[in-house]
Amino acid sequence: IGENVYNAARQCPTLLKLALEIMSAFGDECLSFPATLFMFIFAFAFNGLSIWTGIAAELFGDLGFLSFCEQLFKLITKRPRPKYAHQGSFYVLYGEHFSCPSGHTMRAFFLAIFIAFSPLWQKHFYNIPTVAIRITCLLMALGTGLARVAKGRHFPSDCILGSFFGIVFALLAIQLGPFAWATVKYPFGIIMCLEALAVCAIPAWRTKGFIIHVLIATLWCFSTRLGLGAWGTSPSSLPSSSSLFIL
């Protein structure tokens, strides 16, 4: 099925190919992480520590958590990417060259469900109908999964599994609330930071984009506490950012 979709996409009109490229980029760590970082800087420049800086910091931490889960699952499955399509060689995480599950699809569905159904988000979209937000988010997530198959980056089952994990993690985050969800994310974030140190020390673990991994891990140290503080939830019982650097 994946190869048939890939071959059909190659015959598509130029505009449709461009749309697939754009949809494929939704959920890419090289785009989503800078986007949340710029969102934080922009919001901080105009409003200081506010609900919008909290949203940006929260999303940055969520994306880091999802990237760690993607890496873990891929190292477990070790499924090669489709051989019928050319595969790139630029990867951020060790093991990211494996195919299952699709990290792009996982992040896309997490963002779609979290933004569309989280009460914390809904009350800050003042004049936008909830139905419109939900339809838009879900269509973008579905488009991302389809685009990853159409570009030959993943098998359909990779995207199905990625969407499943993205939905489960988003529903878990909504159900637990900001503080409990941050408590769940924190141990994984610490592991990601330690992994970044190991990547710096062990050349064999380095990918072409490993420096991005190091930068993400460094910034992650601040994301959870800033996010909780701006949401109005006390982060005092979580380890300090400085303790992570000392560790």
mmCIF file of C-alpha atoms in Angstrom:
data_model
loop_
_atom_site.group_PDB
_atom_site.id
_atom_site.type_symbol
_atom_site.label_atom_id
_atom_site.label_comp_id
_atom_site.label_asym_id
_atom_site.label_seq_id
_atom_site.Cartn_x
_atom_site.Cartn_y
_atom_site.Cartn_z
ATOM 1 C CA ILE A 1 0.000 0.000 0.000
ATOM 2 C CA GLY A 2 2.768 2.421 0.976
ATOM 3 C CA GLU A 3 4.633 1.908 -2.292
ATOM 4 C CA ASN A 4 1.443 2.440 -4.307
ATOM 5 C CA VAL A 5 0.750 5.703 -2.456
ATOM 6 C CA TYR A 6 4.356 6.788 -2.994
ATOM 7 C CA ASN A 7 4.244 6.070 -6.728
ATOM 8 C CA ALA A 8 0.886 7.841 -7.087
ATOM 9 C CA ALA A 9 2.221 10.896 -5.240
ATOM 10 C CA ARG A 10 5.128 11.156 -7.666
ATOM 11 C CA GLN A 11 2.634 11.639 -10.497
ATOM 12 C CA CYS A 12 0.701 14.367 -8.683
ATOM 13 C CA PRO A 13 0.513 17.987 -9.901
ATOM 14 C CA THR A 14 3.183 20.352 -8.590
ATOM 15 C CA LEU A 15 0.827 22.155 -6.205
ATOM 16 C CA LEU A 16 -0.237 18.899 -4.573
ATOM 17 C CA LYS A 17 3.402 17.857 -4.207
ATOM 18 C CA LEU A 18 4.093 21.197 -2.523
ATOM 19 C CA ALA A 19 1.148 20.624 -0.166
ATOM 20 C CA LEU A 20 2.527 17.206 0.747
ATOM 21 C CA GLU A 21 5.923 18.757 1.474
ATOM 22 C CA ILE A 22 4.329 21.326 3.777
ATOM 23 C CA MET A 23 2.184 18.744 5.561
ATOM 24 C CA SER A 24 5.182 16.447 5.954
ATOM 25 C CA ALA A 25 7.075 19.215 7.740
ATOM 26 C CA PHE A 26 4.316 19.556 10.360
ATOM 27 C CA GLY A 27 5.660 17.623 13.327
ATOM 28 C CA ASP A 28 9.303 17.804 12.209
ATOM 29 C CA GLU A 29 11.524 18.471 15.228
ATOM 30 C CA CYS A 30 13.677 20.856 13.181
ATOM 31 C CA LEU A 31 10.552 22.985 12.661
ATOM 32 C CA SER A 32 8.383 22.386 15.717
ATOM 33 C CA PHE A 33 11.094 23.003 18.334
ATOM 34 C CA PRO A 34 12.228 26.353 16.845
ATOM 35 C CA ALA A 35 8.553 27.328 16.386
ATOM 36 C CA THR A 36 7.768 26.864 20.081
ATOM 37 C CA LEU A 37 11.030 28.606 21.036
ATOM 38 C CA PHE A 38 10.232 31.640 18.861
ATOM 39 C CA MET A 39 6.694 31.622 20.238
ATOM 40 C CA PHE A 40 8.135 31.815 23.756
ATOM 41 C CA ILE A 41 10.562 34.632 22.855
ATOM 42 C CA PHE A 42 7.843 36.605 21.040
ATOM 43 C CA ALA A 43 5.336 36.196 23.896
ATOM 44 C CA PHE A 44 7.957 37.054 26.532
ATOM 45 C CA ALA A 45 9.055 40.173 24.648
ATOM 46 C CA PHE A 46 5.507 41.580 24.635
ATOM 47 C CA ASN A 47 3.925 40.187 27.826
ATOM 48 C CA GLY A 48 6.701 38.797 30.020
ATOM 49 C CA LEU A 49 5.932 35.514 31.753
ATOM 50 C CA SER A 50 2.322 35.003 30.773
ATOM 51 C CA ILE A 51 -0.060 32.243 29.773
ATOM 52 C CA TRP A 52 1.392 32.311 26.242
ATOM 53 C CA THR A 53 4.972 31.844 27.379
ATOM 54 C CA GLY A 54 3.621 28.996 29.505
ATOM 55 C CA ILE A 55 1.951 27.424 26.480
ATOM 56 C CA ALA A 56 5.179 27.680 24.469
ATOM 57 C CA ALA A 57 7.317 26.219 27.260
ATOM 58 C CA GLU A 58 4.797 23.448 27.858
ATOM 59 C CA LEU A 59 4.755 22.484 24.185
ATOM 60 C CA PHE A 60 8.550 22.539 24.013
ATOM 61 C CA GLY A 61 8.713 20.072 26.898
ATOM 62 C CA ASP A 62 5.993 17.919 25.348
ATOM 63 C CA LEU A 63 7.861 17.734 22.044
ATOM 64 C CA GLY A 64 11.038 16.726 23.873
ATOM 65 C CA PHE A 65 9.166 13.947 25.651
ATOM 66 C CA LEU A 66 7.699 12.700 22.372
ATOM 67 C CA SER A 67 11.118 12.744 20.693
ATOM 68 C CA PHE A 68 12.520 10.585 23.474
ATOM 69 C CA CYS A 69 9.622 8.125 23.120
ATOM 70 C CA GLU A 70 10.089 8.065 19.343
ATOM 71 C CA GLN A 71 13.766 7.235 19.769
ATOM 72 C CA LEU A 72 13.043 4.525 22.336
ATOM 73 C CA PHE A 73 10.387 2.823 20.201
ATOM 74 C CA LYS A 74 12.550 2.967 17.070
ATOM 75 C CA LEU A 75 15.510 1.400 18.857
ATOM 76 C CA ILE A 76 13.181 -1.393 20.026
ATOM 77 C CA THR A 77 11.580 -2.108 16.654
ATOM 78 C CA LYS A 78 14.642 -1.349 14.437
ATOM 79 C CA ARG A 79 12.467 -1.420 11.349
ATOM 80 C CA PRO A 80 14.289 -0.132 8.231
ATOM 81 C CA ARG A 81 12.720 2.685 6.265
ATOM 82 C CA PRO A 82 11.063 1.856 2.897
ATOM 83 C CA LYS A 83 13.599 0.783 0.289
ATOM 84 C CA TYR A 84 11.450 1.927 -2.622
ATOM 85 C CA ALA A 85 12.168 5.601 -1.810
ATOM 86 C CA HIS A 86 15.350 7.597 -1.356
ATOM 87 C CA GLN A 87 16.035 8.267 2.329
ATOM 88 C CA GLY A 88 17.927 11.231 3.699
ATOM 89 C CA SER A 89 20.953 10.974 5.949
ATOM 90 C CA PHE A 90 20.347 13.979 8.248
ATOM 91 C CA TYR A 91 18.976 12.830 11.595
ATOM 92 C CA VAL A 92 18.896 14.506 14.996
ATOM 93 C CA LEU A 93 18.544 11.507 17.325
ATOM 94 C CA TYR A 94 20.526 8.289 17.471
ATOM 95 C CA GLY A 95 18.333 5.561 15.971
ATOM 96 C CA GLU A 96 16.141 8.044 14.117
ATOM 97 C CA HIS A 97 17.051 6.389 10.816
ATOM 98 C CA PHE A 98 14.681 3.540 11.743
ATOM 99 C CA SER A 99 11.097 3.750 10.527
ATOM 100 C CA CYS A 100 8.657 2.633 13.221
ATOM 101 C CA PRO A 101 6.855 4.556 14.591
ATOM 102 C CA SER A 102 6.585 7.815 12.650
ATOM 103 C CA GLY A 103 7.777 10.596 14.945
ATOM 104 C CA HIS A 104 6.275 13.288 12.714
ATOM 105 C CA THR A 105 2.861 11.643 12.921
ATOM 106 C CA MET A 106 3.186 11.106 16.668
ATOM 107 C CA ARG A 107 3.957 14.782 17.286
ATOM 108 C CA ALA A 108 1.260 15.923 14.841
ATOM 109 C CA PHE A 109 -1.497 13.900 16.515
ATOM 110 C CA PHE A 110 -0.333 14.858 19.996
ATOM 111 C CA LEU A 111 -0.493 18.554 19.107
ATOM 112 C CA ALA A 112 -3.826 18.125 17.334
ATOM 113 C CA ILE A 113 -5.544 16.336 20.224
ATOM 114 C CA PHE A 114 -3.919 18.433 22.947
ATOM 115 C CA ILE A 115 -4.768 21.758 21.306
ATOM 116 C CA ALA A 116 -8.247 20.687 20.175
ATOM 117 C CA PHE A 117 -9.475 19.071 23.388
ATOM 118 C CA SER A 118 -7.482 20.456 26.328
ATOM 119 C CA PRO A 119 -9.637 22.774 28.507
ATOM 120 C CA LEU A 120 -6.522 24.833 29.278
ATOM 121 C CA TRP A 121 -6.189 25.639 25.596
ATOM 122 C CA GLN A 122 -9.834 26.110 24.739
ATOM 123 C CA LYS A 123 -10.431 28.974 27.140
ATOM 124 C CA HIS A 124 -7.637 31.017 25.523
ATOM 125 C CA PHE A 125 -8.953 30.782 21.942
ATOM 126 C CA TYR A 126 -11.436 33.518 22.630
ATOM 127 C CA ASN A 127 -13.314 34.037 19.369
ATOM 128 C CA ILE A 128 -12.562 30.873 17.406
ATOM 129 C CA PRO A 129 -15.319 28.203 17.371
ATOM 130 C CA THR A 130 -14.203 24.988 19.067
ATOM 131 C CA VAL A 131 -15.435 22.855 16.164
ATOM 132 C CA ALA A 132 -13.306 24.816 13.691
ATOM 133 C CA ILE A 133 -10.194 24.331 15.842
ATOM 134 C CA ARG A 134 -10.784 20.607 16.221
ATOM 135 C CA ILE A 135 -11.452 19.994 12.525
ATOM 136 C CA THR A 136 -8.382 22.005 11.489
ATOM 137 C CA CYS A 137 -6.082 20.243 13.955
ATOM 138 C CA LEU A 138 -7.274 16.761 13.059
ATOM 139 C CA LEU A 139 -7.049 17.405 9.318
ATOM 140 C CA MET A 140 -3.473 18.639 9.693
ATOM 141 C CA ALA A 141 -2.543 15.558 11.724
ATOM 142 C CA LEU A 142 -4.125 13.203 9.200
ATOM 143 C CA GLY A 143 -2.420 15.092 6.392
ATOM 144 C CA THR A 144 0.938 14.698 8.098
ATOM 145 C CA GLY A 145 0.579 10.923 8.298
ATOM 146 C CA LEU A 146 -0.526 10.704 4.670
ATOM 147 C CA ALA A 147 2.336 12.955 3.543
ATOM 148 C CA ARG A 148 4.940 10.824 5.324
ATOM 149 C CA VAL A 149 3.676 7.754 3.446
ATOM 150 C CA ALA A 150 3.401 9.655 0.160
ATOM 151 C CA LYS A 151 7.011 10.832 0.453
ATOM 152 C CA GLY A 152 8.164 7.272 1.088
ATOM 153 C CA ARG A 153 9.550 8.056 4.529
ATOM 154 C CA HIS A 154 7.317 5.555 6.325
ATOM 155 C CA PHE A 155 5.116 2.531 5.846
ATOM 156 C CA PRO A 156 1.402 3.109 6.589
ATOM 157 C CA SER A 157 1.678 0.999 9.756
ATOM 158 C CA ASP A 158 4.439 3.313 11.044
ATOM 159 C CA CYS A 159 2.085 6.274 10.815
ATOM 160 C CA ILE A 160 -0.830 4.368 12.325
ATOM 161 C CA LEU A 161 1.306 3.418 15.319
ATOM 162 C CA GLY A 162 2.677 6.956 15.583
ATOM 163 C CA SER A 163 -0.836 8.415 15.590
ATOM 164 C CA PHE A 164 -1.877 5.911 18.276
ATOM 165 C CA PHE A 165 0.959 6.927 20.599
ATOM 166 C CA GLY A 166 0.349 10.624 19.906
ATOM 167 C CA ILE A 167 -3.341 10.325 20.789
ATOM 168 C CA VAL A 168 -2.665 8.263 23.929
ATOM 169 C CA PHE A 169 -0.034 10.689 25.247
ATOM 170 C CA ALA A 170 -2.246 13.708 24.499
ATOM 171 C CA LEU A 171 -5.241 12.215 26.302
ATOM 172 C CA LEU A 172 -2.974 11.296 29.211
ATOM 173 C CA ALA A 173 -1.661 14.873 29.399
ATOM 174 C CA ILE A 174 -5.201 16.284 29.360
ATOM 175 C CA GLN A 175 -6.452 13.817 31.973
ATOM 176 C CA LEU A 176 -3.548 14.311 34.379
ATOM 177 C CA GLY A 177 -3.372 18.102 34.212
ATOM 178 C CA PRO A 178 -0.247 20.307 33.997
ATOM 179 C CA PHE A 179 1.539 19.369 37.227
ATOM 180 C CA ALA A 180 0.979 15.596 37.142
ATOM 181 C CA TRP A 181 1.871 15.515 33.435
ATOM 182 C CA ALA A 182 5.068 17.458 34.140
ATOM 183 C CA THR A 183 5.930 14.925 36.839
ATOM 184 C CA VAL A 184 5.548 12.142 34.273
ATOM 185 C CA LYS A 185 7.722 13.966 31.715
ATOM 186 C CA TYR A 186 10.507 14.960 34.082
ATOM 187 C CA PRO A 187 12.350 11.614 34.404
ATOM 188 C CA PHE A 188 12.346 11.174 30.628
ATOM 189 C CA GLY A 189 13.681 14.692 30.197
ATOM 190 C CA ILE A 190 16.522 14.000 32.615
ATOM 191 C CA ILE A 191 17.401 10.876 30.619
ATOM 192 C CA MET A 192 17.353 12.942 27.427
ATOM 193 C CA CYS A 193 19.761 15.451 28.993
ATOM 194 C CA LEU A 194 22.115 12.691 30.123
ATOM 195 C CA GLU A 195 21.906 11.147 26.666
ATOM 196 C CA ALA A 196 22.931 14.488 25.149
ATOM 197 C CA LEU A 197 26.028 14.489 27.350
ATOM 198 C CA ALA A 198 26.803 10.911 26.282
ATOM 199 C CA VAL A 199 26.408 11.849 22.615
ATOM 200 C CA CYS A 200 28.948 14.642 23.079
ATOM 201 C CA ALA A 201 31.376 12.193 24.686
ATOM 202 C CA ILE A 202 30.874 9.212 22.347
ATOM 203 C CA PRO A 203 31.451 10.052 18.652
ATOM 204 C CA ALA A 204 29.888 6.772 17.466
ATOM 205 C CA TRP A 205 26.507 7.914 18.804
ATOM 206 C CA ARG A 206 26.551 11.227 16.967
ATOM 207 C CA THR A 207 24.227 11.911 14.065
ATOM 208 C CA LYS A 208 24.649 14.739 11.579
ATOM 209 C CA GLY A 209 22.171 16.810 13.583
ATOM 210 C CA PHE A 210 23.351 15.812 17.057
ATOM 211 C CA ILE A 211 24.049 19.432 18.009
ATOM 212 C CA ILE A 212 20.297 20.087 17.714
ATOM 213 C CA HIS A 213 19.718 17.283 20.207
ATOM 214 C CA VAL A 214 22.171 18.923 22.609
ATOM 215 C CA LEU A 215 20.493 22.326 22.258
ATOM 216 C CA ILE A 216 17.026 20.852 22.764
ATOM 217 C CA ALA A 217 18.156 19.000 25.888
ATOM 218 C CA THR A 218 19.723 22.164 27.292
ATOM 219 C CA LEU A 219 16.625 24.279 26.696
ATOM 220 C CA TRP A 220 14.366 21.508 27.984
ATOM 221 C CA CYS A 221 15.857 22.022 31.453
ATOM 222 C CA PHE A 222 13.920 25.270 31.694
ATOM 223 C CA SER A 223 10.748 24.392 29.812
ATOM 224 C CA THR A 224 8.827 22.427 32.432
ATOM 225 C CA ARG A 225 9.320 24.882 35.287
ATOM 226 C CA LEU A 226 8.597 27.911 33.086
ATOM 227 C CA GLY A 227 5.519 26.205 31.707
ATOM 228 C CA LEU A 228 4.111 25.364 35.127
ATOM 229 C CA GLY A 229 4.878 28.803 36.483
ATOM 230 C CA ALA A 230 3.087 30.576 33.659
ATOM 231 C CA TRP A 231 0.103 28.183 33.855
ATOM 232 C CA GLY A 232 -0.229 29.310 37.458
ATOM 233 C CA THR A 233 0.836 25.932 38.883
ATOM 234 C CA SER A 234 3.619 25.818 41.442
ATOM 235 C CA PRO A 235 6.701 23.942 40.193
ATOM 236 C CA SER A 236 8.494 24.127 43.549
ATOM 237 C CA SER A 237 8.432 20.366 44.202
ATOM 238 C CA LEU A 238 10.169 19.579 40.911
ATOM 239 C CA PRO A 239 13.980 19.491 40.757
ATOM 240 C CA SER A 240 15.538 22.824 39.885
ATOM 241 C CA SER A 241 17.043 23.464 36.459
ATOM 242 C CA SER A 242 20.449 23.975 38.043
ATOM 243 C CA SER A 243 20.323 20.487 39.580
ATOM 244 C CA LEU A 244 20.084 19.012 36.081
ATOM 245 C CA PHE A 245 23.206 20.869 34.979
ATOM 246 C CA ILE A 246 25.059 19.710 38.116
ATOM 247 C CA LEU A 247 23.910 16.126 37.406
#
